[in-house]
Short mmCIF file of C-alpha atoms in Angstrom, two decimals:
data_model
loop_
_atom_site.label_atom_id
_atom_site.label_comp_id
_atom_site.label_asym_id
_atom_site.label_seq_id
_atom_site.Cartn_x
_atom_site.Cartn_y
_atom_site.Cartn_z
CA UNK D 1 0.00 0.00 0.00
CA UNK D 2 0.86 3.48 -0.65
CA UNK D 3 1.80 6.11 2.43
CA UNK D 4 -0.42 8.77 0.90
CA UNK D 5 -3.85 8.80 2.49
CA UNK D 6 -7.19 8.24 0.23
CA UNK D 7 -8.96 11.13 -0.44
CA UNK D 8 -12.26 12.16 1.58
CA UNK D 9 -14.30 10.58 -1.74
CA UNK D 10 -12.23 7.24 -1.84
CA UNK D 11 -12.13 6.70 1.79
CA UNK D 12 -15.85 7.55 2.29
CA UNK D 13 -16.41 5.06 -0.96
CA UNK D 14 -14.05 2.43 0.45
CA UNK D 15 -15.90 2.86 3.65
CA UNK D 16 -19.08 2.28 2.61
CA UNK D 17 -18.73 -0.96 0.41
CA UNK D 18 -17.05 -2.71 3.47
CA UNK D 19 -19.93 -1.16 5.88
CA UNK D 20 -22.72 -3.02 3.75
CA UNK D 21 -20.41 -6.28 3.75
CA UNK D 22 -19.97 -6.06 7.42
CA UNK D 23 -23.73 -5.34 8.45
CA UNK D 24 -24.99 -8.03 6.22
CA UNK D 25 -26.91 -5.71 3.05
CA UNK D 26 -24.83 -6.47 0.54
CA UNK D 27 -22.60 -9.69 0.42
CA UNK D 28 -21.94 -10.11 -3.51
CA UNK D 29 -19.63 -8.14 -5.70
CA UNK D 30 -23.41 -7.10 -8.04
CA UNK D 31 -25.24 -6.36 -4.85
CA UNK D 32 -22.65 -3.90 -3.96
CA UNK D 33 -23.05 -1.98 -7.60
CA UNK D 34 -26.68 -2.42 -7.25
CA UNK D 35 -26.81 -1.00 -4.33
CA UNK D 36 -24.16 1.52 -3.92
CA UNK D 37 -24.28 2.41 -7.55
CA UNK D 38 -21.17 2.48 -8.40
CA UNK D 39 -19.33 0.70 -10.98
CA UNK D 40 -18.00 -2.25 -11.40
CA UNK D 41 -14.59 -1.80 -11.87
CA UNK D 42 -14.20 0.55 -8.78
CA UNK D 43 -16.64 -1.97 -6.83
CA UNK D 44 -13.90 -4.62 -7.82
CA UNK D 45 -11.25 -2.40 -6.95
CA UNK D 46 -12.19 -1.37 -4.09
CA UNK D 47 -13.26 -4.67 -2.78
CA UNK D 48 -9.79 -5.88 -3.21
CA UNK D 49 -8.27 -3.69 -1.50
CA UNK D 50 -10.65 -4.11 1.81
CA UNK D 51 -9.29 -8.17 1.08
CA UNK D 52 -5.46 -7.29 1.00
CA UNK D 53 -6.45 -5.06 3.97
CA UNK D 54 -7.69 -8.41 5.75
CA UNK D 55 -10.96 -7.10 6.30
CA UNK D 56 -13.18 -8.57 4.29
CA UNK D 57 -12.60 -12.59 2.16
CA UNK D 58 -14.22 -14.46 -0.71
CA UNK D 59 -16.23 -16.81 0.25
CA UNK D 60 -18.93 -19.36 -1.36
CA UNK D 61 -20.32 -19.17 -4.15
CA UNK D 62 -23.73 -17.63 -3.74
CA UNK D 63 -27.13 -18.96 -5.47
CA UNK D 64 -27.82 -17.49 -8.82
CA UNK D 65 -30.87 -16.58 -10.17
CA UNK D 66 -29.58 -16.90 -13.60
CA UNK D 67 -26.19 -16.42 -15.57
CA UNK D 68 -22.66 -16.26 -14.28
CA UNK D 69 -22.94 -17.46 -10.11
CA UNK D 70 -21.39 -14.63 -8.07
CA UNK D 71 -18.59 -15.53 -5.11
CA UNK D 72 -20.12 -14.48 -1.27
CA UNK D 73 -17.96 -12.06 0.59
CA UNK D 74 -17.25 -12.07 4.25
CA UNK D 75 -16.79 -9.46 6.97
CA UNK D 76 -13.43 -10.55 9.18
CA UNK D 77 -14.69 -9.97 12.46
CA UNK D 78 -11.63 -12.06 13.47
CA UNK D 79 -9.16 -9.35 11.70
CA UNK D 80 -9.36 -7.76 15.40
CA UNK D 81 -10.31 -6.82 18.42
CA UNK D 82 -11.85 -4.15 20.85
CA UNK D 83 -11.76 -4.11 24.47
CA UNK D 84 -15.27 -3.51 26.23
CA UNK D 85 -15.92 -2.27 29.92
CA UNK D 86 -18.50 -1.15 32.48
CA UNK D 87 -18.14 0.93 35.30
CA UNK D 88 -20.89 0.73 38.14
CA UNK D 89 -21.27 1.68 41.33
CA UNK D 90 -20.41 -1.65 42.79
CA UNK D 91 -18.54 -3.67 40.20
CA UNK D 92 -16.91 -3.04 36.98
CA UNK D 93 -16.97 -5.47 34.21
CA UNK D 94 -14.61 -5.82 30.99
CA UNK D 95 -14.59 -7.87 27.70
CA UNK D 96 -12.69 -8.60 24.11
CA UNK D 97 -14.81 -8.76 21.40
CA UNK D 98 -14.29 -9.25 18.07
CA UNK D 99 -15.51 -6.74 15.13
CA UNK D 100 -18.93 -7.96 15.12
CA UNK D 101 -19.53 -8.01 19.03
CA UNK D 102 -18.76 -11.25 20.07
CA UNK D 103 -17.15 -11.25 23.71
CA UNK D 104 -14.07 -13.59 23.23
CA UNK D 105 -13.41 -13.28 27.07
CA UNK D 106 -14.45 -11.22 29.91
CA UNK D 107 -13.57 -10.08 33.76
CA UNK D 108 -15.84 -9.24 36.25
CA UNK D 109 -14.81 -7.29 39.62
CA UNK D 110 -16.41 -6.55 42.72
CA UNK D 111 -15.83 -2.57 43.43
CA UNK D 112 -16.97 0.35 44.69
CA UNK D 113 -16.74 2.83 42.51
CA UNK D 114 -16.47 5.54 45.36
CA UNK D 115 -12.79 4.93 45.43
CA UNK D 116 -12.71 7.87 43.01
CA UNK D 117 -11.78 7.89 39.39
CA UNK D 118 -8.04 7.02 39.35
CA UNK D 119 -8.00 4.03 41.52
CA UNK D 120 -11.15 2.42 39.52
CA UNK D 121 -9.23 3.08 36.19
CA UNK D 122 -6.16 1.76 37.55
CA UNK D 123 -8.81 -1.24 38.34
CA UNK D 124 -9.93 -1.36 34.89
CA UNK D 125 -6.97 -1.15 33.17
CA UNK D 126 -5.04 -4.17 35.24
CA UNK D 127 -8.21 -6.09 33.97
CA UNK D 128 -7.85 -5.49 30.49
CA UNK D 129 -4.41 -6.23 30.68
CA UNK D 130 -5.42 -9.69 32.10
CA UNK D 131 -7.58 -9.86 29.25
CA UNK D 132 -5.05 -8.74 26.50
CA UNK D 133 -2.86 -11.44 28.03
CA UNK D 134 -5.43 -14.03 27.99
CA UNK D 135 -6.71 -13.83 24.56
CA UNK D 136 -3.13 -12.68 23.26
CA UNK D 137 -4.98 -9.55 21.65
CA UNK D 138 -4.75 -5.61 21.17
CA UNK D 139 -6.90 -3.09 21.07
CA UNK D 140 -8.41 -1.07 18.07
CA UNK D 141 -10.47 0.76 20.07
CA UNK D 142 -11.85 0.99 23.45
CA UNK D 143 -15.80 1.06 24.03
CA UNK D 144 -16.77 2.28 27.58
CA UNK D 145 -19.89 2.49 29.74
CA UNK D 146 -20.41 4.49 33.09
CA UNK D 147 -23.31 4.45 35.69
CA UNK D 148 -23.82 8.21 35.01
CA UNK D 149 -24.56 11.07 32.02
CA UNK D 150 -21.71 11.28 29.58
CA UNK D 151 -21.17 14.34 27.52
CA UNK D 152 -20.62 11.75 24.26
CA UNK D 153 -18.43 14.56 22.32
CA UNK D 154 -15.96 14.45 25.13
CA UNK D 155 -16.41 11.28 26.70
CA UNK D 156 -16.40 13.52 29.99
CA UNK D 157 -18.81 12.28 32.97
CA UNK D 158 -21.07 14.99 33.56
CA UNK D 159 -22.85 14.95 37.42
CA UNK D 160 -23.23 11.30 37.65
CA UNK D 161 -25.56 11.15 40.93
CA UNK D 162 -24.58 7.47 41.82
CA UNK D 163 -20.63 8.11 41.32
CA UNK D 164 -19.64 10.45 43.85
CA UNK D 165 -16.34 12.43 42.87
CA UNK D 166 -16.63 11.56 39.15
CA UNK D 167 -18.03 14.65 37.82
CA UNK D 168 -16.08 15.98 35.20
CA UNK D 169 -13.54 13.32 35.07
CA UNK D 170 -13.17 11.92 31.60
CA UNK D 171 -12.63 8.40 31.06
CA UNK D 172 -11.34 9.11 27.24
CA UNK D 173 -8.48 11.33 28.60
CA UNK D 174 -7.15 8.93 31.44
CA UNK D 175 -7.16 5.75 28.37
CA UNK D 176 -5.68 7.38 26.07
CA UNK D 177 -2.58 8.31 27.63
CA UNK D 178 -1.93 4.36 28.51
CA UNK D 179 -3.05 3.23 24.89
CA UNK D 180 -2.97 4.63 21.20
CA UNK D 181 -6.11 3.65 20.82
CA UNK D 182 -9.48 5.62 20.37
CA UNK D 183 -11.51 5.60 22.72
CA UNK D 184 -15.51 6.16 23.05
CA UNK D 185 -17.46 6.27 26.73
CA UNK D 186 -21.41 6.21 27.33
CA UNK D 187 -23.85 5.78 29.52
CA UNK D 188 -24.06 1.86 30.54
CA UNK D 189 -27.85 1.76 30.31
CA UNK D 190 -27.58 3.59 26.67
CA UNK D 191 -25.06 0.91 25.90
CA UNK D 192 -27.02 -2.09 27.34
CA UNK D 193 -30.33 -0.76 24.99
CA UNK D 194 -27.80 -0.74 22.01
CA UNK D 195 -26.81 -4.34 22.44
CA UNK D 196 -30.48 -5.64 22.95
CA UNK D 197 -30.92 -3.76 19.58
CA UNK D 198 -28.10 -5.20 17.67
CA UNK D 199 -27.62 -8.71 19.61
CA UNK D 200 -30.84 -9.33 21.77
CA UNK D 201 -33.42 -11.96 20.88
CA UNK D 202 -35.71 -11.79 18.99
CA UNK D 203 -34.03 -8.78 16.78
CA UNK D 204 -36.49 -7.05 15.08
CA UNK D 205 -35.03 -4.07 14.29
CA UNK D 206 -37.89 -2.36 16.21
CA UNK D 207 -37.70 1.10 18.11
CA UNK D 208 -36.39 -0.48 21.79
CA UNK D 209 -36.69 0.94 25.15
CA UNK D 210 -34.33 -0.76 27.76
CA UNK D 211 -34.92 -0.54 31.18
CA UNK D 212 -32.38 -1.03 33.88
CA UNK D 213 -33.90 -1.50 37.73
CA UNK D 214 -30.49 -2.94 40.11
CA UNK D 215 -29.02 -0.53 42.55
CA UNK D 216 -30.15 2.68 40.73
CA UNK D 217 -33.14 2.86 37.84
CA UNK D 218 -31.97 4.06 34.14
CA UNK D 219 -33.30 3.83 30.96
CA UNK D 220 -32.10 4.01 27.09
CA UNK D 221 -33.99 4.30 23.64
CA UNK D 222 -32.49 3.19 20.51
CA UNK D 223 -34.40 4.14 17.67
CA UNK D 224 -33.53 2.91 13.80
CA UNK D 225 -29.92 1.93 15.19
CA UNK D 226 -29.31 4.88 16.72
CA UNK D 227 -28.90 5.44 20.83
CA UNK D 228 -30.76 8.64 21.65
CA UNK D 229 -28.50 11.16 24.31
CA UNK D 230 -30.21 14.17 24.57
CA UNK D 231 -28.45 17.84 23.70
CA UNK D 232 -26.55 17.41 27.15
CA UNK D 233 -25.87 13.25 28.13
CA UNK D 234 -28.89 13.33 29.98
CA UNK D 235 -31.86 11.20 28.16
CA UNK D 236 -32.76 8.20 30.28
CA UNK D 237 -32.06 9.41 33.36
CA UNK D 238 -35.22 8.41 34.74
CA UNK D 239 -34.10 7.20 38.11
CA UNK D 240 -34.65 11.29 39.32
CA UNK D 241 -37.96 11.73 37.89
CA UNK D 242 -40.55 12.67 40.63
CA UNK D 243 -43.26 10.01 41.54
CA UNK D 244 -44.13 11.50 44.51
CA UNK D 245 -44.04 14.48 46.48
CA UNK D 246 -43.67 12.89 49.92
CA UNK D 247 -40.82 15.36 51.59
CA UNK D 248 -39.53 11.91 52.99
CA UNK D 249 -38.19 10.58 50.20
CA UNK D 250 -34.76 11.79 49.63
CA UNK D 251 -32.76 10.66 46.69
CA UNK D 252 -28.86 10.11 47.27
CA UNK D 253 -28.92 13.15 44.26
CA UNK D 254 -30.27 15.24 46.70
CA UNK D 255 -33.89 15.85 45.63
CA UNK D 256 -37.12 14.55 46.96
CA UNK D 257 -39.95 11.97 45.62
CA UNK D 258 -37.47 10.58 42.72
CA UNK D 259 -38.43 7.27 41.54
CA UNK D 260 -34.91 5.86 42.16
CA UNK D 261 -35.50 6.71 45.68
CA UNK D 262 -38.28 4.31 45.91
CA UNK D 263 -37.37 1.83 43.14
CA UNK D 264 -33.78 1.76 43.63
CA UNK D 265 -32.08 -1.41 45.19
CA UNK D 266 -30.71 0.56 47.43
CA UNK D 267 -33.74 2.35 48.79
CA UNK D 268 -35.26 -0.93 48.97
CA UNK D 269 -32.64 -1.84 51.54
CA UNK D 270 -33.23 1.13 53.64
CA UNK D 271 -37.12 0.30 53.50
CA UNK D 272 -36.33 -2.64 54.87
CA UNK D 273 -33.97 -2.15 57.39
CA UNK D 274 -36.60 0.36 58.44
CA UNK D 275 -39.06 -2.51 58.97
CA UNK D 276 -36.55 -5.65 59.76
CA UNK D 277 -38.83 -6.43 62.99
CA UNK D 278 -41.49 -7.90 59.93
CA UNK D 279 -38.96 -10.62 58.77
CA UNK D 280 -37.08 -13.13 60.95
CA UNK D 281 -34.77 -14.13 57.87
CA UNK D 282 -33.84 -10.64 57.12
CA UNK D 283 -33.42 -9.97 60.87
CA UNK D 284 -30.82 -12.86 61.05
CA UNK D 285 -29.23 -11.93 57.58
CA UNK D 286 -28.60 -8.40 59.08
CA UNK D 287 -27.30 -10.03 62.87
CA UNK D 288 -24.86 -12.37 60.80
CA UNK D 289 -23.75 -9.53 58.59
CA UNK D 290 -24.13 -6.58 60.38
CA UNK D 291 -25.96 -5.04 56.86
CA UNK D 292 -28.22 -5.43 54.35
CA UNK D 293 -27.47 -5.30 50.65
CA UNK D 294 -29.83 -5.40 47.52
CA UNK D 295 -29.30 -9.19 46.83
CA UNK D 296 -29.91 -9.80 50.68
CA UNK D 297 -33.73 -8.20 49.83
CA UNK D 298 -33.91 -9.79 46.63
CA UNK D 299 -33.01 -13.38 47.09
CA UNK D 300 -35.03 -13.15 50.22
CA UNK D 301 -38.18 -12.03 47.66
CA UNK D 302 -37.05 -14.94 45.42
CA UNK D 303 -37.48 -17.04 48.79
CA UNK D 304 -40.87 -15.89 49.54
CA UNK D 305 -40.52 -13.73 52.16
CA UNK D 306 -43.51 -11.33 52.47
CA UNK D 307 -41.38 -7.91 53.63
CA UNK D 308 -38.77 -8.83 50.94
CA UNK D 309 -41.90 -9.61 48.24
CA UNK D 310 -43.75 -6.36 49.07
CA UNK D 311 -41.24 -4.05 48.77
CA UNK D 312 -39.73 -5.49 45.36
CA UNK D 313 -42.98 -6.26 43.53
CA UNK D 314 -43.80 -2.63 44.68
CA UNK D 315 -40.98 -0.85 42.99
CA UNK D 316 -41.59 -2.99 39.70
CA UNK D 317 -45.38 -1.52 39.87
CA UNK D 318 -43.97 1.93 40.14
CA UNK D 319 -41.32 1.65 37.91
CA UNK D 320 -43.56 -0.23 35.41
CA UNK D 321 -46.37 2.69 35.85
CA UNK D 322 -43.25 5.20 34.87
CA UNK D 323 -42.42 3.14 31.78
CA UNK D 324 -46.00 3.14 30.83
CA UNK D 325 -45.77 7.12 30.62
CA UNK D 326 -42.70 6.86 28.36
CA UNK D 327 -44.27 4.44 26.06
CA UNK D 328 -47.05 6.19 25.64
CA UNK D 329 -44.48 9.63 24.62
CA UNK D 330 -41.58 7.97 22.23
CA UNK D 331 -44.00 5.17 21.37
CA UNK D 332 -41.09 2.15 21.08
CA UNK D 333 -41.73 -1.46 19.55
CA UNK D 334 -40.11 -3.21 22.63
CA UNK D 335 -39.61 -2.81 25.91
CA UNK D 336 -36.71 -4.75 27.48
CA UNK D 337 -36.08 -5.19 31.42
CA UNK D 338 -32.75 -5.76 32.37
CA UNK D 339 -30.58 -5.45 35.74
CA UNK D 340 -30.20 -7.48 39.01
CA UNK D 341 -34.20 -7.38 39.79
CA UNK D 342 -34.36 -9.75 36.87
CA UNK D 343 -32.35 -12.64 39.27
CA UNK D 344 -35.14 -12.11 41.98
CA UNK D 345 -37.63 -14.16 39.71
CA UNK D 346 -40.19 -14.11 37.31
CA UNK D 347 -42.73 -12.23 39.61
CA UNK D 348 -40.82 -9.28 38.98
CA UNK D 349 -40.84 -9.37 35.60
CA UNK D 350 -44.63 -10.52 35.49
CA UNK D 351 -45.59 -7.28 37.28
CA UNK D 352 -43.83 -4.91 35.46
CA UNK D 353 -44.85 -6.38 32.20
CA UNK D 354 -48.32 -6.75 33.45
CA UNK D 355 -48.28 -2.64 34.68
CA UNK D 356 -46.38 -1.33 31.25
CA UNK D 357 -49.57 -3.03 29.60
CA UNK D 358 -52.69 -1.93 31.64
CA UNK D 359 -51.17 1.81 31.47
CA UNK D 360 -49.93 2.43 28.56
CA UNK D 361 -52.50 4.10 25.81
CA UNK D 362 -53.63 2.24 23.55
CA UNK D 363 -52.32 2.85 20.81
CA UNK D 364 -48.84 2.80 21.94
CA UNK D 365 -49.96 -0.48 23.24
CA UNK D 366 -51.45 -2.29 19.97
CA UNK D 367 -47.84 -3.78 19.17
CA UNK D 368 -45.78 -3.65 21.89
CA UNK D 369 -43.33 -6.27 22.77
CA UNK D 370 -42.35 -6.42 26.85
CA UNK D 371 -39.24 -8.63 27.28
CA UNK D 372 -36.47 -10.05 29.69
CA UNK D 373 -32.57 -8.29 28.65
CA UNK D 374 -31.59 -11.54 27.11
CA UNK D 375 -27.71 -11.62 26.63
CA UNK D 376 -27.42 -12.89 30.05
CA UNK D 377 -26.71 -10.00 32.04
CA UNK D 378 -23.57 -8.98 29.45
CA UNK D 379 -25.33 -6.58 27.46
CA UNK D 380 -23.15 -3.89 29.16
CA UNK D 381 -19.89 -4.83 27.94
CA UNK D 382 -21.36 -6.23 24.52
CA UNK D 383 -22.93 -2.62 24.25
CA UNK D 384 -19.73 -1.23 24.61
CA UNK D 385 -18.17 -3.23 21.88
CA UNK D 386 -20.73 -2.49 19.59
CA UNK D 387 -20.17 1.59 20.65
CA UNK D 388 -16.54 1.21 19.36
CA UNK D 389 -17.13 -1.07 16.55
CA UNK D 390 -19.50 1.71 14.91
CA UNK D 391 -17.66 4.31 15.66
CA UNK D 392 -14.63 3.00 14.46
CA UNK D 393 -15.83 1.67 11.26
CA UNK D 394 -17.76 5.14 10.60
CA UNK D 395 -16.58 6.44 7.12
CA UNK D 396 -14.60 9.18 8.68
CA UNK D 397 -12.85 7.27 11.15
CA UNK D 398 -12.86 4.29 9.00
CA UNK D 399 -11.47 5.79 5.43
CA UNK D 400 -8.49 7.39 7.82
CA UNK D 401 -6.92 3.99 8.37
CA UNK D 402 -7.75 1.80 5.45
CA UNK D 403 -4.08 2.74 4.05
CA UNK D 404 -2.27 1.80 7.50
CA UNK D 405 -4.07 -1.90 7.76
CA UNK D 406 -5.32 -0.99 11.16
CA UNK D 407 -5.98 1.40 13.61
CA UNK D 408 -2.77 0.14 15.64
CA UNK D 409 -0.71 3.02 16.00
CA UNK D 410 -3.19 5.59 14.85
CA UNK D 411 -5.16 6.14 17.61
CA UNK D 412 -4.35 10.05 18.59
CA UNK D 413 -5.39 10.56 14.93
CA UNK D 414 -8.75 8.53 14.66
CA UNK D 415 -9.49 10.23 18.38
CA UNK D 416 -9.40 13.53 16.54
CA UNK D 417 -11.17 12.51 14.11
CA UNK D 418 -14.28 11.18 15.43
CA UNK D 419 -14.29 14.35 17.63
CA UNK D 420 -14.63 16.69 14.69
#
């Protein structure tokens, strides 16, 4: 290959041909002319350039409906690898996936995030280096998801009311001085709604709604592919929406009557602890431990206990009731619950399913789908891929390496880049 970059036009052409072999609309060397319109000498060209480049590969030959058979092309996902992680409040999670999402590996760690920013991304890094040992791989790009609003241009954490001393700190910046790389950071529950969309079963390719109730309550909306933020990071931060105006019920963000404050896992603990005397098995969790914790209230639901069972069938009610409202405004084809409350049992998902569809309008209601998360509770890091797989493979990221092989090596550049 040539040092001298493609032009805006090639790259952007270049771009697009392996785009619509990589997402599946276009797998033959005719159904790229058809339906790119180009030619078929630069389709040809082009095309085998992306297969020196080791990014896309010949493959069968595929079913004619007449004349000269065409040969299948392939997408590498194999040809590399981006590294995938999730930063809550309690744990953090990381993966390696391959350039069509599929985790290779992943690492799961019990932390509180509280610690501050530099010793949770000292954290996360040591685990992706576990990983990169493990699966003998290097990044292209880094994906990221955080337990707060994001300012997406910046990849800056903007006020995150669950991750005290995080405000302002940007996850980009700290990464990309350890790693050429690029690097893109979201909200997780943005992140988790883009993997249902993309990965989730059954894919429809409807408008989806995700729903996260664990220790806080979040929500994301992807709509035609694409995960709606808001002007400021702050779409789907339904957790601080006011259900109530009770002056009692303070939210850790500091308001009153917020839904998280009555919905959250944690609140539920506090409920509970409030009214221990009603359960002997919570009474003798909280003797042997000397606390309570959100799984302590939840398995004890799962167990039948009737404090437990009140208080976690009511937050799905009043979370579902919310939901219902939001349906009813953006009008999605599913609705997916995902989060810890789904390990409590089906009664929790039975309710809220059963609420979304007695409130919402009709209308809104004629078609809608309400499902479990089902990538078994990895849509967070598989959302994260799929962040830095489209971002990276975005024309004008994309067309800037296409010369170079791969982004190894380029990753200041490709940063700059996607930033504008």
């Amino acid at each position: 290959m040539t040092s001298t970059s493609p032009s805006p036009q090639d790259a952007f052409v270049h771009a697009r041909l392996i785009n619509l072999v990589r997402t599946g609309q276009a797998v033959t060397r005719p159904a790229l002319e058809a339906e790119s319109g180009l030619s078929r000498k630069v389709v040809a060209q082009r095309v085998q350039q992306a297969i020196d480049l080791g990014l896309l590969a010949d493959g069968d030959l595929a079913p004619s409906g007449g004349g000269r058979p065409s040969r299948s092309l392939r997408f590498r996902a194999e040809a590399g690898h981006v590294f995938a992680g999730v930063i809550a409040p309690t744990e953090s999670r990381v993966a390696v996936a391959t350039l069509d999402g599929t985790l290779l590996a992943t690492l799961h760690q019990d932390w509180d995030a509280a610690a501050g920013p530099d010793a949770t991304m000292e954290m996360l890094d040591g685990l992706f280096t576990r990983l990169a040992r493990k699966t003998r791989s290097e990044p292209w790009a880094f994906g990221i998801g955080v337990a707060g609003p994001v300012k997406f241009g910046t990849g800056r954490i903007v006020a995150p009311p669950i991750l005290p001393g995080w405000d302002g700190h940007s996850v980009r910046s700290w990464l990309r001085e350890r790693h050429d790389a690029p690097v893109w950071v979201d909200n997780d529950v943005n992140l988790m709604a883009l993997a249902e969309w993309h990965r989730g079963e059954p894919r429809d390719g409807r408008d989806l709604l995700y729903i996260l109730i664990d220790e806080g309550v979040g929500a994301g909306l992807v709509s035609r592919g694409a995960v709606y933020r808001g002007d400021s990071g702050a779409a789907g931060d339904i957790g601080h929406l006011q259900v109530t105006d009770d002056p009692t019920v303070v939210c850790r963000c500091g308001q009153t009557g917020c839904l998280e404050a009555l919905s959250g896992g944690w609140s539920l603990v506090q409920r509970v602890v409030d009214r221990v005397a009603e359960s002997p098995a919570l009474q003798r969790t909280l003797a042997r431990h000397g606390h309570l914790t959100a799984e302590d209230v939840g398995m004890a639901a799962r167990a039948g206990d009737p404090l437990a069972r009140e208080v976690v069938l009511g937050s799905a009610r009043l979370v579902g009731t919310t939901v219902a409202n939001l349906v009813n405004f953006v009008n999605p084809g599913t609705v997916v619950l995902g989060g810890g409350a789904l390990r409590v049992g089906d009664d929790v998902f039975d309710t809220f399913a059963e609420t979304v569809g007695r409130r919402v309008s009709r209308l809104a209601g004629q078609d809608l789908t309400v499902r479990r998360a089902s990538l078994g509770f990895q849509e967070g890091v598989t959302g994260a891929a799929m962040l830095a797989i489209e971002q990276l493979f975005a024309p004008e990221s994309l067309g800037q390496w296409l010369d170079n092989g791969s982004p190894l090596g380029r990753g200041a550049h490709l940063q700059q880049v996607a930033e504008g």
